[in-house]
XYZ file of C-alpha atoms in Angstrom:
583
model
C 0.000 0.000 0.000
C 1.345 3.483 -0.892
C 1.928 5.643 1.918
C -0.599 8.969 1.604
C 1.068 12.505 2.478
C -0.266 14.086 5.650
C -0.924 17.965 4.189
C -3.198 19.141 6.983
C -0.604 20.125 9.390
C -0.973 20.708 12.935
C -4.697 21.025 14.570
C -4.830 22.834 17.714
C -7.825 21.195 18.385
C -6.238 17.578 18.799
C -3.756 18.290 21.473
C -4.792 18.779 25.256
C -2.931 20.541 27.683
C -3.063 18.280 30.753
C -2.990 20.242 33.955
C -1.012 17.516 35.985
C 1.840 19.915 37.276
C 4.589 19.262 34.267
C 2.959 20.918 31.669
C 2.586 18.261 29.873
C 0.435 17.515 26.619
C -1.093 14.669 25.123
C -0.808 15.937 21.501
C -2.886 13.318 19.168
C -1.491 14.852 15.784
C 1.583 12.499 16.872
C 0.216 9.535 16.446
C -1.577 10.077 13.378
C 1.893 10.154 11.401
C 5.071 8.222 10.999
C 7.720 8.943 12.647
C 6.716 10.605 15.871
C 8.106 14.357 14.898
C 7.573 16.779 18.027
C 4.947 19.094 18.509
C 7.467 22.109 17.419
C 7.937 20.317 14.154
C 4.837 19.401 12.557
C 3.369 23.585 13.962
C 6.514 24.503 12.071
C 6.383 22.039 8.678
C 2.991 20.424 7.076
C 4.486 17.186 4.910
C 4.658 13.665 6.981
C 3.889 10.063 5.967
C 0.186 8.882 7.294
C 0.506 6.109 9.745
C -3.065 5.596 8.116
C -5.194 5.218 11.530
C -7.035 8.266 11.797
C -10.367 7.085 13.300
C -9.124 4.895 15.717
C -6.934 7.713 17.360
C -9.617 10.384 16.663
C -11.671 8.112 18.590
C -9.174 7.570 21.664
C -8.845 12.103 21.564
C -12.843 12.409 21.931
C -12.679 9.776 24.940
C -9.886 11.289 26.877
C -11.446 14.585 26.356
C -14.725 13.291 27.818
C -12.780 11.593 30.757
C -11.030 15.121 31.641
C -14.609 16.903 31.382
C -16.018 14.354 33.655
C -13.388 15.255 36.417
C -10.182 12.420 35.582
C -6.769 12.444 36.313
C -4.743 14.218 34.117
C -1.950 12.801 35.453
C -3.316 8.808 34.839
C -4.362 9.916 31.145
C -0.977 11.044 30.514
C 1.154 7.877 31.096
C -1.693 6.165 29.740
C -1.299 8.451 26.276
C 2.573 7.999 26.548
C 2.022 4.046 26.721
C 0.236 3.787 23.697
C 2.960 6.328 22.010
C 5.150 3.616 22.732
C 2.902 0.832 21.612
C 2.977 2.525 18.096
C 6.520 4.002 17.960
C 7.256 -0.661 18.117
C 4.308 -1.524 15.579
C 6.066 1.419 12.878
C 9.152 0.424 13.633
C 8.246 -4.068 13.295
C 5.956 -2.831 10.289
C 2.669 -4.172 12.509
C -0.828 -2.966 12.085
C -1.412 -1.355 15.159
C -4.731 -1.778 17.385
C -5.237 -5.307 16.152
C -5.163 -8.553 18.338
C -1.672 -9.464 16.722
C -0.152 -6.397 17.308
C -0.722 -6.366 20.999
C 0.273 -10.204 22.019
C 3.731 -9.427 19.618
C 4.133 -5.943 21.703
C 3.778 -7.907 24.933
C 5.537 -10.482 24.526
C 8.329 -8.869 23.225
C 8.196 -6.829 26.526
C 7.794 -9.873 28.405
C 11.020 -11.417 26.620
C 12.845 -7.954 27.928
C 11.787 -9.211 31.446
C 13.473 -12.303 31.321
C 16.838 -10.964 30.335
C 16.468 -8.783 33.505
C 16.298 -5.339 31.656
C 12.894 -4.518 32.256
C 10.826 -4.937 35.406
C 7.819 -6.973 36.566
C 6.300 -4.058 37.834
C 6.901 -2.070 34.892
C 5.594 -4.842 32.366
C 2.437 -4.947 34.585
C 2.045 -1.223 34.353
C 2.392 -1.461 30.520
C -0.266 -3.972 30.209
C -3.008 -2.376 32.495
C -2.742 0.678 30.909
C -2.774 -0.613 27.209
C -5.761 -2.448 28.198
C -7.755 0.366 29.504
C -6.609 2.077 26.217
C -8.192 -1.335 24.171
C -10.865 -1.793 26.166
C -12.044 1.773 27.969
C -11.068 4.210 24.945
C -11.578 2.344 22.153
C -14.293 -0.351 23.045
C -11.718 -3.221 21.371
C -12.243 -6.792 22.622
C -10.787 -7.423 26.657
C -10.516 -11.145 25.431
C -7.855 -9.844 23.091
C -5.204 -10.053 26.658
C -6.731 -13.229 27.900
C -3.447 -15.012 25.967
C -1.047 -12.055 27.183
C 1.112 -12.940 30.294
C 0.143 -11.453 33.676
C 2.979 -11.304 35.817
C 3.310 -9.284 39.738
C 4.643 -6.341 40.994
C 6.982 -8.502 43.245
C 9.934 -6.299 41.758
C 8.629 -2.719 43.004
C 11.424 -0.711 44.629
C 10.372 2.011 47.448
C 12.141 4.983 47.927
C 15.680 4.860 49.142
C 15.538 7.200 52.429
C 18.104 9.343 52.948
C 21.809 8.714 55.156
C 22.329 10.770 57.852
C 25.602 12.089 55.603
C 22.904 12.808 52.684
C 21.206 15.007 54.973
C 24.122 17.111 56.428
C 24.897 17.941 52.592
C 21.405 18.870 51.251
C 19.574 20.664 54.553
C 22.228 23.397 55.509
C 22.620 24.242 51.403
C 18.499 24.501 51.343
C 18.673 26.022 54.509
C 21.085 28.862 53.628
C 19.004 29.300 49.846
C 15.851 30.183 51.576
C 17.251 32.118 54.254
C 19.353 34.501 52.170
C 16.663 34.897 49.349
C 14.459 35.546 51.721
C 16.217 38.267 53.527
C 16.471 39.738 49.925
C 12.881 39.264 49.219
C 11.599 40.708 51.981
C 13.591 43.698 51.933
C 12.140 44.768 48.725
C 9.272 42.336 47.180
C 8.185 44.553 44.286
C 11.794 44.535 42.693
C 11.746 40.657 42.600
C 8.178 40.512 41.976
C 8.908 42.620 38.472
C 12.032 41.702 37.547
C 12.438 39.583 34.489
C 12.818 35.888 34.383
C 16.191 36.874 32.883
C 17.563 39.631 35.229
C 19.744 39.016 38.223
C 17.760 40.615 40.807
C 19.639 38.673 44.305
C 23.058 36.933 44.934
C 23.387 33.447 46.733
C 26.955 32.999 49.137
C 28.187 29.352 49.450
C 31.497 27.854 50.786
C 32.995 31.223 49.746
C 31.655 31.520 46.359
C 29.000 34.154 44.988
C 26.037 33.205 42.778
C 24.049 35.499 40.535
C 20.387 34.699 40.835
C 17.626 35.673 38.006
C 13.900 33.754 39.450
C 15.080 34.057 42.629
C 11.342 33.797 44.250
C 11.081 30.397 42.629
C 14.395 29.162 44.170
C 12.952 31.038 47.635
C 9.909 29.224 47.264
C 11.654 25.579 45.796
C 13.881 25.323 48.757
C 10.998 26.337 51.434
C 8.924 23.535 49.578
C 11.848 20.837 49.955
C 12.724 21.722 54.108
C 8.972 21.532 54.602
C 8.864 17.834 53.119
C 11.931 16.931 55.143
C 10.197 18.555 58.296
C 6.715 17.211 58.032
C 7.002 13.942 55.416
C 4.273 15.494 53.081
C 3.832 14.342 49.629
C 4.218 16.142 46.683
C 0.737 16.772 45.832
C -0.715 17.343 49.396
C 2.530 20.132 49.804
C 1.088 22.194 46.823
C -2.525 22.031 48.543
C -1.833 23.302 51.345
C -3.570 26.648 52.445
C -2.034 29.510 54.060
C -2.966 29.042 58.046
C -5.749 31.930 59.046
C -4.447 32.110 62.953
C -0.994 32.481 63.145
C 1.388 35.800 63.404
C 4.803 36.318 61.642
C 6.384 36.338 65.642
C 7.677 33.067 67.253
C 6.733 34.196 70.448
C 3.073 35.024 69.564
C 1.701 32.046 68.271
C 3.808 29.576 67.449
C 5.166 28.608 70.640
C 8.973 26.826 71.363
C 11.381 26.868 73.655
C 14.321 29.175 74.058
C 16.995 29.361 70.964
C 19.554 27.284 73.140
C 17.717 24.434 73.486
C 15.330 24.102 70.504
C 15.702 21.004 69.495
C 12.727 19.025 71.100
C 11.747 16.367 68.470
C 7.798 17.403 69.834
C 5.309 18.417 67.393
C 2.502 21.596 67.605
C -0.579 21.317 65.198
C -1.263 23.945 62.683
C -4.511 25.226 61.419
C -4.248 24.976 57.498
C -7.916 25.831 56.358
C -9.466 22.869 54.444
C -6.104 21.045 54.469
C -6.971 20.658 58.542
C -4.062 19.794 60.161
C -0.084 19.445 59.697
C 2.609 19.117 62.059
C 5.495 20.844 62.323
C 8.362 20.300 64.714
C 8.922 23.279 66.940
C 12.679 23.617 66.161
C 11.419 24.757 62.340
C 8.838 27.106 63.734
C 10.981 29.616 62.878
C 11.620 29.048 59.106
C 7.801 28.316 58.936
C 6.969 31.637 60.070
C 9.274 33.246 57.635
C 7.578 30.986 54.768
C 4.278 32.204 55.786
C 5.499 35.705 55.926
C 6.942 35.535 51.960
C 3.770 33.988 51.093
C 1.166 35.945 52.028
C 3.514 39.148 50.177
C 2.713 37.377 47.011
C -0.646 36.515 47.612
C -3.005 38.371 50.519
C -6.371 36.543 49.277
C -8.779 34.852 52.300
C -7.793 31.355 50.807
C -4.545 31.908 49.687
C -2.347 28.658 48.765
C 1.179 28.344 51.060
C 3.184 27.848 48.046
C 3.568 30.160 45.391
C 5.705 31.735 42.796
C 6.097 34.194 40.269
C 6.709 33.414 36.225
C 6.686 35.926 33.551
C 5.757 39.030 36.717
C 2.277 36.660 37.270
C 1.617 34.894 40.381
C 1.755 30.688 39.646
C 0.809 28.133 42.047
C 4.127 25.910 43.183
C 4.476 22.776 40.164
C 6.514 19.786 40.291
C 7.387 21.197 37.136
C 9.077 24.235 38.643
C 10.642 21.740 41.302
C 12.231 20.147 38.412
C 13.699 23.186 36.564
C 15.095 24.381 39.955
C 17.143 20.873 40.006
C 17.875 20.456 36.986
C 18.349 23.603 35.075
C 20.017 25.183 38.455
C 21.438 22.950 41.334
C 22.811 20.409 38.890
C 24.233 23.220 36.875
C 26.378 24.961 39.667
C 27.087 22.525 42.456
C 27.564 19.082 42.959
C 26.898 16.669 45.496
C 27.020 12.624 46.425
C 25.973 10.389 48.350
C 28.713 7.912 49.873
C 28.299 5.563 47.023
C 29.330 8.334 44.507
C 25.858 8.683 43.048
C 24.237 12.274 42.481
C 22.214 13.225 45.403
C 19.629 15.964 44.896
C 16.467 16.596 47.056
C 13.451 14.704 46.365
C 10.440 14.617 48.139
C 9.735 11.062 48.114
C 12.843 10.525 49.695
C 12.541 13.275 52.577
C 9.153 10.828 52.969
C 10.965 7.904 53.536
C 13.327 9.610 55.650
C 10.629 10.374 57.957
C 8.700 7.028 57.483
C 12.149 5.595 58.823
C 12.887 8.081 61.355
C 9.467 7.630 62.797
C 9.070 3.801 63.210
C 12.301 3.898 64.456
C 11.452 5.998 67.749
C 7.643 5.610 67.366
C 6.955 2.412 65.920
C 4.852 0.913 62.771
C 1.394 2.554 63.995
C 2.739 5.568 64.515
C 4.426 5.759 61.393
C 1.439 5.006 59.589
C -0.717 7.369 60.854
C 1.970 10.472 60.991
C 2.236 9.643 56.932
C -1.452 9.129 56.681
C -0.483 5.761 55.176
C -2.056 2.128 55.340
C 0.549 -0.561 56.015
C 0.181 -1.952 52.610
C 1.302 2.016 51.078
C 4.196 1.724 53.660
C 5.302 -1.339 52.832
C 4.999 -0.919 49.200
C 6.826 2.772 49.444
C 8.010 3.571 52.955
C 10.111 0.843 54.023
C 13.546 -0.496 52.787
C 15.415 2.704 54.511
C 18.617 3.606 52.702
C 20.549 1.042 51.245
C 24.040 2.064 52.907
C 22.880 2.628 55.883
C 21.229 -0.710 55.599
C 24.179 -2.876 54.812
C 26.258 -0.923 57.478
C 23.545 -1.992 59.758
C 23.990 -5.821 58.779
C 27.719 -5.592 58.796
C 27.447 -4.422 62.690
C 24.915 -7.355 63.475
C 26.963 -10.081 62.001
C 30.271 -9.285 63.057
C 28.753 -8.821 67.299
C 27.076 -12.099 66.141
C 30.246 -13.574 65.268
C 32.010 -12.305 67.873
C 28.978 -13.815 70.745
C 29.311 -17.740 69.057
C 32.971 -17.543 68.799
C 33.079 -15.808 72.781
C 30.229 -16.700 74.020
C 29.529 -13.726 75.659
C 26.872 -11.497 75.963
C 25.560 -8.925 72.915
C 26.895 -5.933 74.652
C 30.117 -7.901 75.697
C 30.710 -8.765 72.100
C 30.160 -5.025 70.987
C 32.782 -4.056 73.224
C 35.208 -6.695 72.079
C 35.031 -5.921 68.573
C 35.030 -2.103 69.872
C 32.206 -1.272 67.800
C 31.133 2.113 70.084
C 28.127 3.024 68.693
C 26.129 0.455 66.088
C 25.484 2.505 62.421
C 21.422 2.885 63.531
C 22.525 4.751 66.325
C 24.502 6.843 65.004
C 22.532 7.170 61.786
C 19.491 8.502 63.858
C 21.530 10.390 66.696
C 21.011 13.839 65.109
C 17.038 12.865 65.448
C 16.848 11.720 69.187
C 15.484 15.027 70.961
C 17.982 16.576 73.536
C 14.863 17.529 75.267
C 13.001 14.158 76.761
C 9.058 15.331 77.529
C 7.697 14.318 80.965
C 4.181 13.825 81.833
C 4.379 16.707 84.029
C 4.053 19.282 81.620
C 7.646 19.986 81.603
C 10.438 18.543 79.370
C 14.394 17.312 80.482
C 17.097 18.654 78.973
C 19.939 15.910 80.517
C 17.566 12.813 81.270
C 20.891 10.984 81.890
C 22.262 12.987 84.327
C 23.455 12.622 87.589
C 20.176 12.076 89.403
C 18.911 9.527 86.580
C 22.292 7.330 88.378
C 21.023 7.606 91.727
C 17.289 6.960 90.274
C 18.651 3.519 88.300
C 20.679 2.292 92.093
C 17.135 3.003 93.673
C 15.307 1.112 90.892
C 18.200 -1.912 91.096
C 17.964 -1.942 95.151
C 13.821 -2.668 94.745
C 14.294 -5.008 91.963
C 12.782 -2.806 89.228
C 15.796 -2.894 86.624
C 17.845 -5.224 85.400
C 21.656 -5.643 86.045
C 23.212 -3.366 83.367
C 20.247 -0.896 82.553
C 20.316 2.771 82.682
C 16.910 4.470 83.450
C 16.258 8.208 82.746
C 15.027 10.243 85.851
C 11.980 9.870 86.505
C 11.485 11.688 89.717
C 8.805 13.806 88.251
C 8.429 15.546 91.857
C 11.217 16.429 91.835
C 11.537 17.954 88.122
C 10.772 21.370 89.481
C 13.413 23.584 90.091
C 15.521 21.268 88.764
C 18.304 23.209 86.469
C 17.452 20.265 83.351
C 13.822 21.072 83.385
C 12.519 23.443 80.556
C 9.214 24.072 80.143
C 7.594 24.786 76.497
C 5.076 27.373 75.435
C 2.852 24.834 74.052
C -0.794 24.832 74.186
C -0.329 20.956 74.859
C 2.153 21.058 77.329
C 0.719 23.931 79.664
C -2.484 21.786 79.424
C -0.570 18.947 80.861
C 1.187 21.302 83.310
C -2.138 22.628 84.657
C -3.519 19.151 84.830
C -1.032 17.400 86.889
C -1.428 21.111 89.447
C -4.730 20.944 89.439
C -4.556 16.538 89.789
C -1.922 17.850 92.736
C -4.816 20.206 94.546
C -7.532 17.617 94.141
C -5.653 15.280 96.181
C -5.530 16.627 99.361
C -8.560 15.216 100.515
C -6.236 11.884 100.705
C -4.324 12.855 102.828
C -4.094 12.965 106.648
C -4.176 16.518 107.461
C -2.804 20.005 105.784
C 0.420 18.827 107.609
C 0.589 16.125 105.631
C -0.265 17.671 101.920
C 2.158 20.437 102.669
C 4.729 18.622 103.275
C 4.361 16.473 99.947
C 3.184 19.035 97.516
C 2.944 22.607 98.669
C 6.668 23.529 97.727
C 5.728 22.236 93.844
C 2.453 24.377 93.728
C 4.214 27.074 94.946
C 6.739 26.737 92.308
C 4.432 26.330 89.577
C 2.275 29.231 90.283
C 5.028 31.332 90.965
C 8.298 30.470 89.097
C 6.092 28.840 86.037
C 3.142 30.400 85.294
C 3.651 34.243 85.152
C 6.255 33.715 82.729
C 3.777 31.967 80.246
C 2.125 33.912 77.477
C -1.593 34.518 78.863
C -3.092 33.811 75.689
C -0.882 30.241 76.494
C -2.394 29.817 79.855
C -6.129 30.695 78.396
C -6.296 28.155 75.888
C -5.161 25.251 78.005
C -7.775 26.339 80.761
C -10.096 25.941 78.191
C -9.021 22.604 77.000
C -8.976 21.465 80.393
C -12.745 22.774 80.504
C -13.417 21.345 77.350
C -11.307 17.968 77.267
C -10.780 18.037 80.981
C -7.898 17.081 82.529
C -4.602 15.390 80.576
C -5.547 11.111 80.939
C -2.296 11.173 82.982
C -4.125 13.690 86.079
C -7.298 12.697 85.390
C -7.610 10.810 88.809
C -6.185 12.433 91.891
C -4.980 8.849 93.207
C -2.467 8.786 90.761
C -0.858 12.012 92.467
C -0.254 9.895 95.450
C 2.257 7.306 94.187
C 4.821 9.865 93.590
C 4.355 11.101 97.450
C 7.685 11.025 99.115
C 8.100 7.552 100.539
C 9.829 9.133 103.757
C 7.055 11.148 104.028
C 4.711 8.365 103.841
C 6.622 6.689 106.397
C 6.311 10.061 108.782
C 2.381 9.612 108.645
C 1.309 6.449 108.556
């Protein structure tokens, strides 16, 4: 058959912008020619050889169309147009009718054939063949018993994301750190000249390890860097990150709303809920309160409106919601370009959100647990386990290296696990020290307070107490736990927190409602006066009213924290000499 000339050129109408965050297209004028030329080429030339399928692929245009006016995912009908681009680019190229029964078991299993020589996944041969057969079946009404002789195979080869090392970390944070804080400063300083400025025009400078960078789009790089630290600090995902609202009740002022502790000792791994309109509520760890506030602050300069979204930036002087697109660019076309960093297998390392996920999927089961994990990610264990769990894969290996060799070392010895650590003078295992920068300096106590040395010296006189009644093993080391005796203690710190105030005011108030257990005034005094005393007069008048107010009300509210909910569980802390004095 002679090949026909395709002299229509390009129709606007046959190519849909998809609105998935890449500015991507699914441009159908493609597929009705040989040869796959770009977009750019056929609007800029009008000759190209018919791939003679017209109707078929006129057909599969109107049906995607419908799907995207009936509400469907842009994103889904994209990989399902670039599938069947690649379906036709092999029938062209193996001179194959395309949308015929043939065509499609010869496609297959020449993917499948690709899977057995181990360069082309399970999980990515599945993918393939759902999504051609929702093009078959869905979009063009072709015959589903056309796959019943196509091999179905599992997605037993699906990777998750590879969290990141502790060493990844150290390189990326401080560089994204120092980007958003020194375009910021610039920002702020004077908005309208960055607002204007040309995509082109150098309007702020970037300083790092001595060097000087000229930045043109420096909003965008503000706002890519603030969107990156707020993924590692709260283990968003992408899509949920560019959704979020800008919160109605804050301030710009640390000490207003957002409550932490003071600047030498911020680094509480605790979490304080923010209000983010229909978003609800995210968490963000009080030691980032800070660069939050300054987020919010450049923010709500580009955009004042009532429902306002958290990220945005400017392109061509308009205002453009945050894309993964623009996330992209600002890797590739910019961080790539000008510095260079790797991980300590000499790959590329570059921020990725998925990652910063898994970071935090790791980083929380490993203090909190499974459950925990799950719900902090908003994740089922299935999503977890399919995408949240292998860690990183040095870290991992560095782990199994340290449990075989103290393994070794106990059969050969026969000593103890810790004995065998010592022998082999292994100091600190590679999960310790890979999640040491995460364990809080500041340990929380139920009494409203937190500890800033739990493993000091009174935590070695509590452990000899706890060994002389038989309550710890041999060997153990117990934090202090003499909660009592937490006040006026130089370790304590106590955290402007709505939460933690409401705690504090519950174990006071659990304190007061006590003293109908015991003997006589006498008796009360001498357990508990000096510790109401303190806390109404050391404590309290140094706590933000507006603090104070809100926990009184979610004591009236809630009532009291579970913990001082019941005055008898006051009494089991009373001094045991005490005790002893009045019985």
């Amino acid at each position: 058959m002679t090949n026909l000339t395709y002299l229509s050129g390009w129709k606007p109408e046959l190519c849909i912008q998809l609105n998935d965050g890449h500015n991507r297209k699914a441009d159908f004028n493609r597929l009705l020619v040989k040869n796959f030329p770009s977009t750019k080429t056929m609007q800029e030339e009008s000759e190209f050889i018919d791939a003679n399928r017209e109707s078929v692929i006129l057909k599969m245009k109107d049906d995607f169309q419908e799907s995207i006016d009936e509400g469907g995912s842009h994103s889904s009908l994209y990989f399902t147009f670039n599938t069947t681009y690649t379906y036709l680019r092999w029938c062209d190229k193996e001179n194959i009718r395309a949308f015929t029964q043939l065509s499609i078991e010869e496609y297959m299993a020449a993917l499948y054939k690709k899977v057995l020589l181990g360069s082309l996944k399970k999980s990515t041969y599945r993918k393939n063949r759902s999504r051609l057969f929702i093009t078959f079946t869905l979009h063009l009404d072709l015959p589903a018993n056309w796959f019943d002789n196509i091999t179905v195979l599992d997605s037993s080869d699906t990777e998750s994301f590879e969290s990141y090392s502790r060493s990844d970390l150290n390189q990326l944070l401080p560089f994204l750190m120092k980007l958003f804080n020194q375009t910021y400063e610039q920002f702020i300083e004077n908005p309208s000249k960055h607002i204007e400025a040309h995509k082109l025009t150098e309007t702020m400078v970037f300083r790092w390890k001595g060097d000087t960078y000229k930045l043109c789009a420096g909003i965008s790089k503000m706002m890519c860097s603030a969107t990156f630290l707020l993924a590692y600090y709260t283990y968003t995902n992408t899509s949920d990150l560019f959704k979020l609202k800008q919160p109605k009740n804050t301030s710009f002022s640390v000490g207003e709303t957002w409550y932490t502790m003071p600047t030498d000792k911020r680094r509480a791994f605790k979490m304080i809920q923010v209000e983010l309109g229909d978003h609800g509520v995210l968490e963000i760890p009080k030691h980032s309160i800070t660069f939050f506030d300054k987020l919010l602050k450049a923010s709500r300069i580009l955009n004042k409106d009532d429902d306002a979204l958290l990220f945005n930036t400017i392109a061509y002087k308009q205002l453009r919601p945050m894309k993964a697109a623009t996330l992209q660019d600002f890797i590739r076309l910019w961080i790539e370009k000008h510095f260079i960093f790797t991980d300590q297998t000499g790959r590329r390392l570059r921020p990725v959100i998925s990652r910063f996920r898994e970071t935090g999927s790791q980083l929380t089961a490993y203090h909190q647990g499974k459950l925990a994990n799950d719900i902090m990610l908003n994740n089922t264990p299935n999503t977890r386990k399919k995408s949240y769990s292998t860690g990183n894969k040095y870290t991992n290996i560095g782990m199994m290296q340290d449990t075989l060799s103290i393994r070794q070392e106990q059969a050969q010895a026969k000593v103890s696990t810790k004995e065998a650590q010592q022998n082999i003078a292994i100091d600190v295992l590679v999960i310790e020290q890979e999640y040491k920068a995460h364990i809080p300096n500041l340990s929380n106590t139920p009494n409203g307070g937190s500890c800033a040395n739990p493993f000091n010296t009174k935590a070695e006189k509590y452990t000899r107490k706890a060994l002389r009644h038989g309550l710890a093993k041999e060997g153990e080391r117990l934090a202090c736990a003499d909660l009592l005796a937490c006040f006026g203690c130089p370790e304590q710190v106590i955290v402007q927190s709505v939460n933690d105030i409401w705690s504090l005011l519950s174990f006071k108030l659990c304190i007061e409602e006590a003293m109908y257990l015991h003997l006589d005034a006498h008796h009360y005094r001498k357990n508990f006066e000096d510790i109401i005393r303190y806390i109404e007069n050391q404590i309290l008048p140094k706590i933000k009213k507006t603090v104070i107010k809100q926990a009184e009300l979610r004591i009236s509210n809630e009532g009291q924290h579970p913990l001082w909910s019941d005055s008898d569980s006051i009494l089991e802390l009373a001094p045991s000499q005490s005790n002893k004095e009045h019985s």
